[in-house]
Backbone as XML, in Angstrom:
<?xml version="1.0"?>
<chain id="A" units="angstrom">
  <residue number="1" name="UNK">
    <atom name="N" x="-5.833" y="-43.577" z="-45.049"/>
    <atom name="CA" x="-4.782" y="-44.353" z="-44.433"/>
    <atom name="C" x="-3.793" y="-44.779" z="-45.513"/>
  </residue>
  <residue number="2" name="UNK">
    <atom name="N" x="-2.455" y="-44.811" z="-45.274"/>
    <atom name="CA" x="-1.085" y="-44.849" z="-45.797"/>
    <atom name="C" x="-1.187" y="-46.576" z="-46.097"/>
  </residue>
  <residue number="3" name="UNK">
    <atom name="N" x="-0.763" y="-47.124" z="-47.072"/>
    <atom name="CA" x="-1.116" y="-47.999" z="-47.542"/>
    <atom name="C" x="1.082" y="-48.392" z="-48.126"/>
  </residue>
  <residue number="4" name="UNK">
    <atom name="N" x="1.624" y="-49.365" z="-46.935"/>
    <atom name="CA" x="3.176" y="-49.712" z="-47.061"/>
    <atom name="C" x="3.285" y="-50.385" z="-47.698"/>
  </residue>
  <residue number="5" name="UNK">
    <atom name="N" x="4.159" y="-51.095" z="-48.442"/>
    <atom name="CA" x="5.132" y="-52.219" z="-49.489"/>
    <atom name="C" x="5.742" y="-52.740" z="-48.109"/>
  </residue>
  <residue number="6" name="UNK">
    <atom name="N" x="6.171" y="-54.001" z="-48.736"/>
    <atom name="CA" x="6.808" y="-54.845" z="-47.402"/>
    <atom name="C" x="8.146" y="-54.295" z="-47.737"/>
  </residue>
  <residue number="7" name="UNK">
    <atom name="N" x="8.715" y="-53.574" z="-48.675"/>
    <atom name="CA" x="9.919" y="-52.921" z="-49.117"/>
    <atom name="C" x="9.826" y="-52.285" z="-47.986"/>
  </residue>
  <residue number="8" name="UNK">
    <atom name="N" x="8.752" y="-51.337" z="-47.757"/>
    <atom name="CA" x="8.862" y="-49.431" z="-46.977"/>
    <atom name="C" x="8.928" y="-50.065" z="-45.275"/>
  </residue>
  <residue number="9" name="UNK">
    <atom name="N" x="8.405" y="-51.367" z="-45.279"/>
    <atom name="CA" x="7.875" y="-51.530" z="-43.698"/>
    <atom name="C" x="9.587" y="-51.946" z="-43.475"/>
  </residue>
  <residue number="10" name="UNK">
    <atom name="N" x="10.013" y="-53.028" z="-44.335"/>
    <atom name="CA" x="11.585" y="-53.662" z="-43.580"/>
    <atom name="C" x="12.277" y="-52.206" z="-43.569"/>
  </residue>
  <residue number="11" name="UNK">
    <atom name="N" x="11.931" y="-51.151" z="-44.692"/>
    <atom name="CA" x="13.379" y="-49.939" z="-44.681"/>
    <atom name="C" x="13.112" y="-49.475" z="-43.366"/>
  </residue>
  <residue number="12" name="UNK">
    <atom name="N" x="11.866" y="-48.980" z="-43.206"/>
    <atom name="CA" x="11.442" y="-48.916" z="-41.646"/>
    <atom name="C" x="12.265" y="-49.152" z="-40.288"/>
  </residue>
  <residue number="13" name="UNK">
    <atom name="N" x="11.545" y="-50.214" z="-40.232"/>
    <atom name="CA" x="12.011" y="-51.376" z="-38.918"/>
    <atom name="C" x="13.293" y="-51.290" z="-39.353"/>
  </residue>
  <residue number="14" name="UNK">
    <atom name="N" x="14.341" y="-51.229" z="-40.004"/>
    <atom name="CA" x="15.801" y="-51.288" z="-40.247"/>
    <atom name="C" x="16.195" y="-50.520" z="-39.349"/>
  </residue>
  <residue number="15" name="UNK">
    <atom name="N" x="15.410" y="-49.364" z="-39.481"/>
    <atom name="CA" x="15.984" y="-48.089" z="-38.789"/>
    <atom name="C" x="16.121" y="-48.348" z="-37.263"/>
  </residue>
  <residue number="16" name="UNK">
    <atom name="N" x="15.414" y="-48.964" z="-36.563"/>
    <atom name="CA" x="15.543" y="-49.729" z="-35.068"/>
    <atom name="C" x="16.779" y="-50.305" z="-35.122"/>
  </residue>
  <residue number="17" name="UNK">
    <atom name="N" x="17.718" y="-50.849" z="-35.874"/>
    <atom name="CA" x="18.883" y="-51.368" z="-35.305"/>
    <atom name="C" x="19.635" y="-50.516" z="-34.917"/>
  </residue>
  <residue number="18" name="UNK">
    <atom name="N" x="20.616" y="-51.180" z="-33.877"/>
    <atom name="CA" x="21.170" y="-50.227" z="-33.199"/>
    <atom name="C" x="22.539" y="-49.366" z="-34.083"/>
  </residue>
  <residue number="19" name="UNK">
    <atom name="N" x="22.731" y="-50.063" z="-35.221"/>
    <atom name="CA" x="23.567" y="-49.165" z="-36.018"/>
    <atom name="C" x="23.276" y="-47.531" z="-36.300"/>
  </residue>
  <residue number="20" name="UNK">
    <atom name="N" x="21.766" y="-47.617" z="-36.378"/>
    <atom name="CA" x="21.537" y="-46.538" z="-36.925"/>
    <atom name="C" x="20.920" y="-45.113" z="-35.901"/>
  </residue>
  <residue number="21" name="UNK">
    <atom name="N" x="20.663" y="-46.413" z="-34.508"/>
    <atom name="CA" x="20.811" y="-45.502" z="-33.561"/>
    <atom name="C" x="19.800" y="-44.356" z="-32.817"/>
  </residue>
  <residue number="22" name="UNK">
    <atom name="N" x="18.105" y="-44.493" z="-33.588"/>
    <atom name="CA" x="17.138" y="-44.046" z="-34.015"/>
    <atom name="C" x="16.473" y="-44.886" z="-32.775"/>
  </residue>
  <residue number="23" name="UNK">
    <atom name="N" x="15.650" y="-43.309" z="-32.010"/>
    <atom name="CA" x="13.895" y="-43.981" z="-31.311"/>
    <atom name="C" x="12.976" y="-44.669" z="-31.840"/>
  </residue>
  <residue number="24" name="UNK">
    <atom name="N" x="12.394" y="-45.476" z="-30.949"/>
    <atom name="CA" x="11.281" y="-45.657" z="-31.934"/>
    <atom name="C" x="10.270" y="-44.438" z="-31.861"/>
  </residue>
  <residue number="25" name="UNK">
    <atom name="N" x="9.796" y="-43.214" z="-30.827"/>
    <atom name="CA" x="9.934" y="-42.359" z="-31.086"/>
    <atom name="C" x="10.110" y="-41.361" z="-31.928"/>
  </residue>
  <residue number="26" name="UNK">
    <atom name="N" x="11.055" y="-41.368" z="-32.515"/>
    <atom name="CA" x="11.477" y="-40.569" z="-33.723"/>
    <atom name="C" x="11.350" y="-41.069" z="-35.051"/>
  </residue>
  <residue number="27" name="UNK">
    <atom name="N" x="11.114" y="-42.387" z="-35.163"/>
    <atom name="CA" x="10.305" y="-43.467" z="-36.034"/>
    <atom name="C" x="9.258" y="-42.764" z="-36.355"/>
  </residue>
  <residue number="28" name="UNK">
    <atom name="N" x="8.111" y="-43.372" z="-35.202"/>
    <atom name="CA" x="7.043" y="-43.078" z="-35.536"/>
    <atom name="C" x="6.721" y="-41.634" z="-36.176"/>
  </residue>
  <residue number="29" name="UNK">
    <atom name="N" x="7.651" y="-40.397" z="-35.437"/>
    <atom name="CA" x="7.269" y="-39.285" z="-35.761"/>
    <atom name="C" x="7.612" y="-38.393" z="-37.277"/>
  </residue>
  <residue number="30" name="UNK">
    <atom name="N" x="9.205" y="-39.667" z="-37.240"/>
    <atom name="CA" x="9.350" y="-39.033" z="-38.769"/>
    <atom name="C" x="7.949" y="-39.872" z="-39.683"/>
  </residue>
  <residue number="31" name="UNK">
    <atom name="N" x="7.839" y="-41.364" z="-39.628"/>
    <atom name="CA" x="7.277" y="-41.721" z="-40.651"/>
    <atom name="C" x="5.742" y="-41.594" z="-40.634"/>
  </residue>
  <residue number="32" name="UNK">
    <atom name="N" x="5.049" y="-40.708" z="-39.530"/>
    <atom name="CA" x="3.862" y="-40.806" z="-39.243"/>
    <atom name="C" x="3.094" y="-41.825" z="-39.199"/>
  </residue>
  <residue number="33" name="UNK">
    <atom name="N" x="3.376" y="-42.766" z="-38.917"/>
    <atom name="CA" x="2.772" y="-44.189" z="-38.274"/>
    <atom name="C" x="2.435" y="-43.804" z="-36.742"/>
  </residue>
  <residue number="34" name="UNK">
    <atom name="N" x="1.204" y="-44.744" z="-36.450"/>
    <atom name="CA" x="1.502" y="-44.900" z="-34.979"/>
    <atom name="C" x="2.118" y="-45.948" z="-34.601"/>
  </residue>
  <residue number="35" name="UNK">
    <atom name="N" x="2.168" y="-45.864" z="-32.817"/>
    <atom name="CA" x="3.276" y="-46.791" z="-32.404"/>
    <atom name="C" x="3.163" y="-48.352" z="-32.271"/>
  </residue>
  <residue number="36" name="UNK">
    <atom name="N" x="1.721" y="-48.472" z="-32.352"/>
    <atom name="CA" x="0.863" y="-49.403" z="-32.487"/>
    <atom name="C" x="1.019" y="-50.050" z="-33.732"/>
  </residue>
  <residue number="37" name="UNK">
    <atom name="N" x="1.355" y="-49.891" z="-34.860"/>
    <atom name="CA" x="1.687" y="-49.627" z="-36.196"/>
    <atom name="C" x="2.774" y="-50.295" z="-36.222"/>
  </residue>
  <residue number="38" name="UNK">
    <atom name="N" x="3.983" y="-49.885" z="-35.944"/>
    <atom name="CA" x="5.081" y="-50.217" z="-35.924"/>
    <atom name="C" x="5.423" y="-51.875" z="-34.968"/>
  </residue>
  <residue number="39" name="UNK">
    <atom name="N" x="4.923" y="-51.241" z="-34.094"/>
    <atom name="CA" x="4.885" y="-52.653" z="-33.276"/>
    <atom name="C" x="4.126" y="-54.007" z="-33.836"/>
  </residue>
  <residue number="40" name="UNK">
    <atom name="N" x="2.959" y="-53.609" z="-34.470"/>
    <atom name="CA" x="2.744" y="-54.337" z="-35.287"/>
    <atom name="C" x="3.303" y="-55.162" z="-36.642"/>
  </residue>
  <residue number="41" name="UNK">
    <atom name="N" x="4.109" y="-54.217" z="-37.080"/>
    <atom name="CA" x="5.124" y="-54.486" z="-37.964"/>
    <atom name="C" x="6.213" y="-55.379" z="-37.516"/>
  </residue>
  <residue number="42" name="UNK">
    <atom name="N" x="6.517" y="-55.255" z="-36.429"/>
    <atom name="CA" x="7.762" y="-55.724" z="-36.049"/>
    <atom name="C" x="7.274" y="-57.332" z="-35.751"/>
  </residue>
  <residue number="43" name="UNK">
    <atom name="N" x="6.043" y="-57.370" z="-35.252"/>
    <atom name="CA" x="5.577" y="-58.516" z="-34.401"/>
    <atom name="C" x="5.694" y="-59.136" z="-35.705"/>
  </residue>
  <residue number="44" name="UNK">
    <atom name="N" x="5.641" y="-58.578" z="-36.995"/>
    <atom name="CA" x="4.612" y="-59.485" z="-38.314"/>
    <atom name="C" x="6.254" y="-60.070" z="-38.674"/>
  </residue>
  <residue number="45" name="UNK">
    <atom name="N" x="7.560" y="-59.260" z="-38.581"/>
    <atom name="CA" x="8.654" y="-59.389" z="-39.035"/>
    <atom name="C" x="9.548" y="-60.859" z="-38.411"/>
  </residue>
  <residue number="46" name="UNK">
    <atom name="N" x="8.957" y="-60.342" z="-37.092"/>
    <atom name="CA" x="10.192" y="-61.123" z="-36.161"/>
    <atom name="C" x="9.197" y="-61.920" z="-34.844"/>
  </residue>
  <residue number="47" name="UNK">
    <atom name="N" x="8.106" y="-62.386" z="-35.669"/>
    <atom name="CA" x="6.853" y="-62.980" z="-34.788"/>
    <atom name="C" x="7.764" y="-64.316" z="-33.285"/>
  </residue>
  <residue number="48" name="UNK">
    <atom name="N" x="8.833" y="-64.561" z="-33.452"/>
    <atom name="CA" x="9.402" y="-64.926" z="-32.111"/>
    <atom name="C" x="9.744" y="-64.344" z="-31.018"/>
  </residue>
  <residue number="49" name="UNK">
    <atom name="N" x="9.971" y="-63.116" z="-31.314"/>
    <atom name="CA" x="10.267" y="-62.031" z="-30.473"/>
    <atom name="C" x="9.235" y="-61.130" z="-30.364"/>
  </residue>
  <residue number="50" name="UNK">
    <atom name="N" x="7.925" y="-61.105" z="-30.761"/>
    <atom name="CA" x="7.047" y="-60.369" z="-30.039"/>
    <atom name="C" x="7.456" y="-60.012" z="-28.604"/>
  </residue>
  <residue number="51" name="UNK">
    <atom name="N" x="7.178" y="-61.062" z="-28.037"/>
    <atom name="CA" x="7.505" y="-60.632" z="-26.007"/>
    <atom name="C" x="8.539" y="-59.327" z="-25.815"/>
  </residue>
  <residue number="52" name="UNK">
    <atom name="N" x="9.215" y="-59.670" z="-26.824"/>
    <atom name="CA" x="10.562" y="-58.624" z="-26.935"/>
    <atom name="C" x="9.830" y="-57.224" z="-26.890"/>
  </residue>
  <residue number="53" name="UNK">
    <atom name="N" x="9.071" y="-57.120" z="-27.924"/>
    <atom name="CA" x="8.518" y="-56.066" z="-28.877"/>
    <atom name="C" x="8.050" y="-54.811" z="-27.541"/>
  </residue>
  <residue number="54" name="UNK">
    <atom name="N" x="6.756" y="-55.678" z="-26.411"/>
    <atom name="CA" x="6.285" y="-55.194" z="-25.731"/>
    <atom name="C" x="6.322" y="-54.840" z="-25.026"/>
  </residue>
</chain>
């Protein structure tokens, strides 16, 4: 198992804004995470907006 920097997880999750215009989908598939993974990430980032997340 892939072992992230809180550097690699925010460059990550960056990629979800809508600037850049990216699935999460195509997330997961470029960075080989699962989606579970990511969501997790996000929850750890922006823990007010979980509800959002799901």
């Amino acid at each position: 198992m892939a072992r992230y920097s809180a550097e690699q997880k925010e460059s990550i999750l960056k990629k979800l804004l809508p600037q850049h215009n990216v699935t999460v989908a195509e997330i997961v598939r470029q960075e080989h995470i699962s989606l579970k993974t990511l969501y997790n990430w996000g929850s750890g980032v922006f823990p007010s907006k979980k509800d959002k997340w799901l």
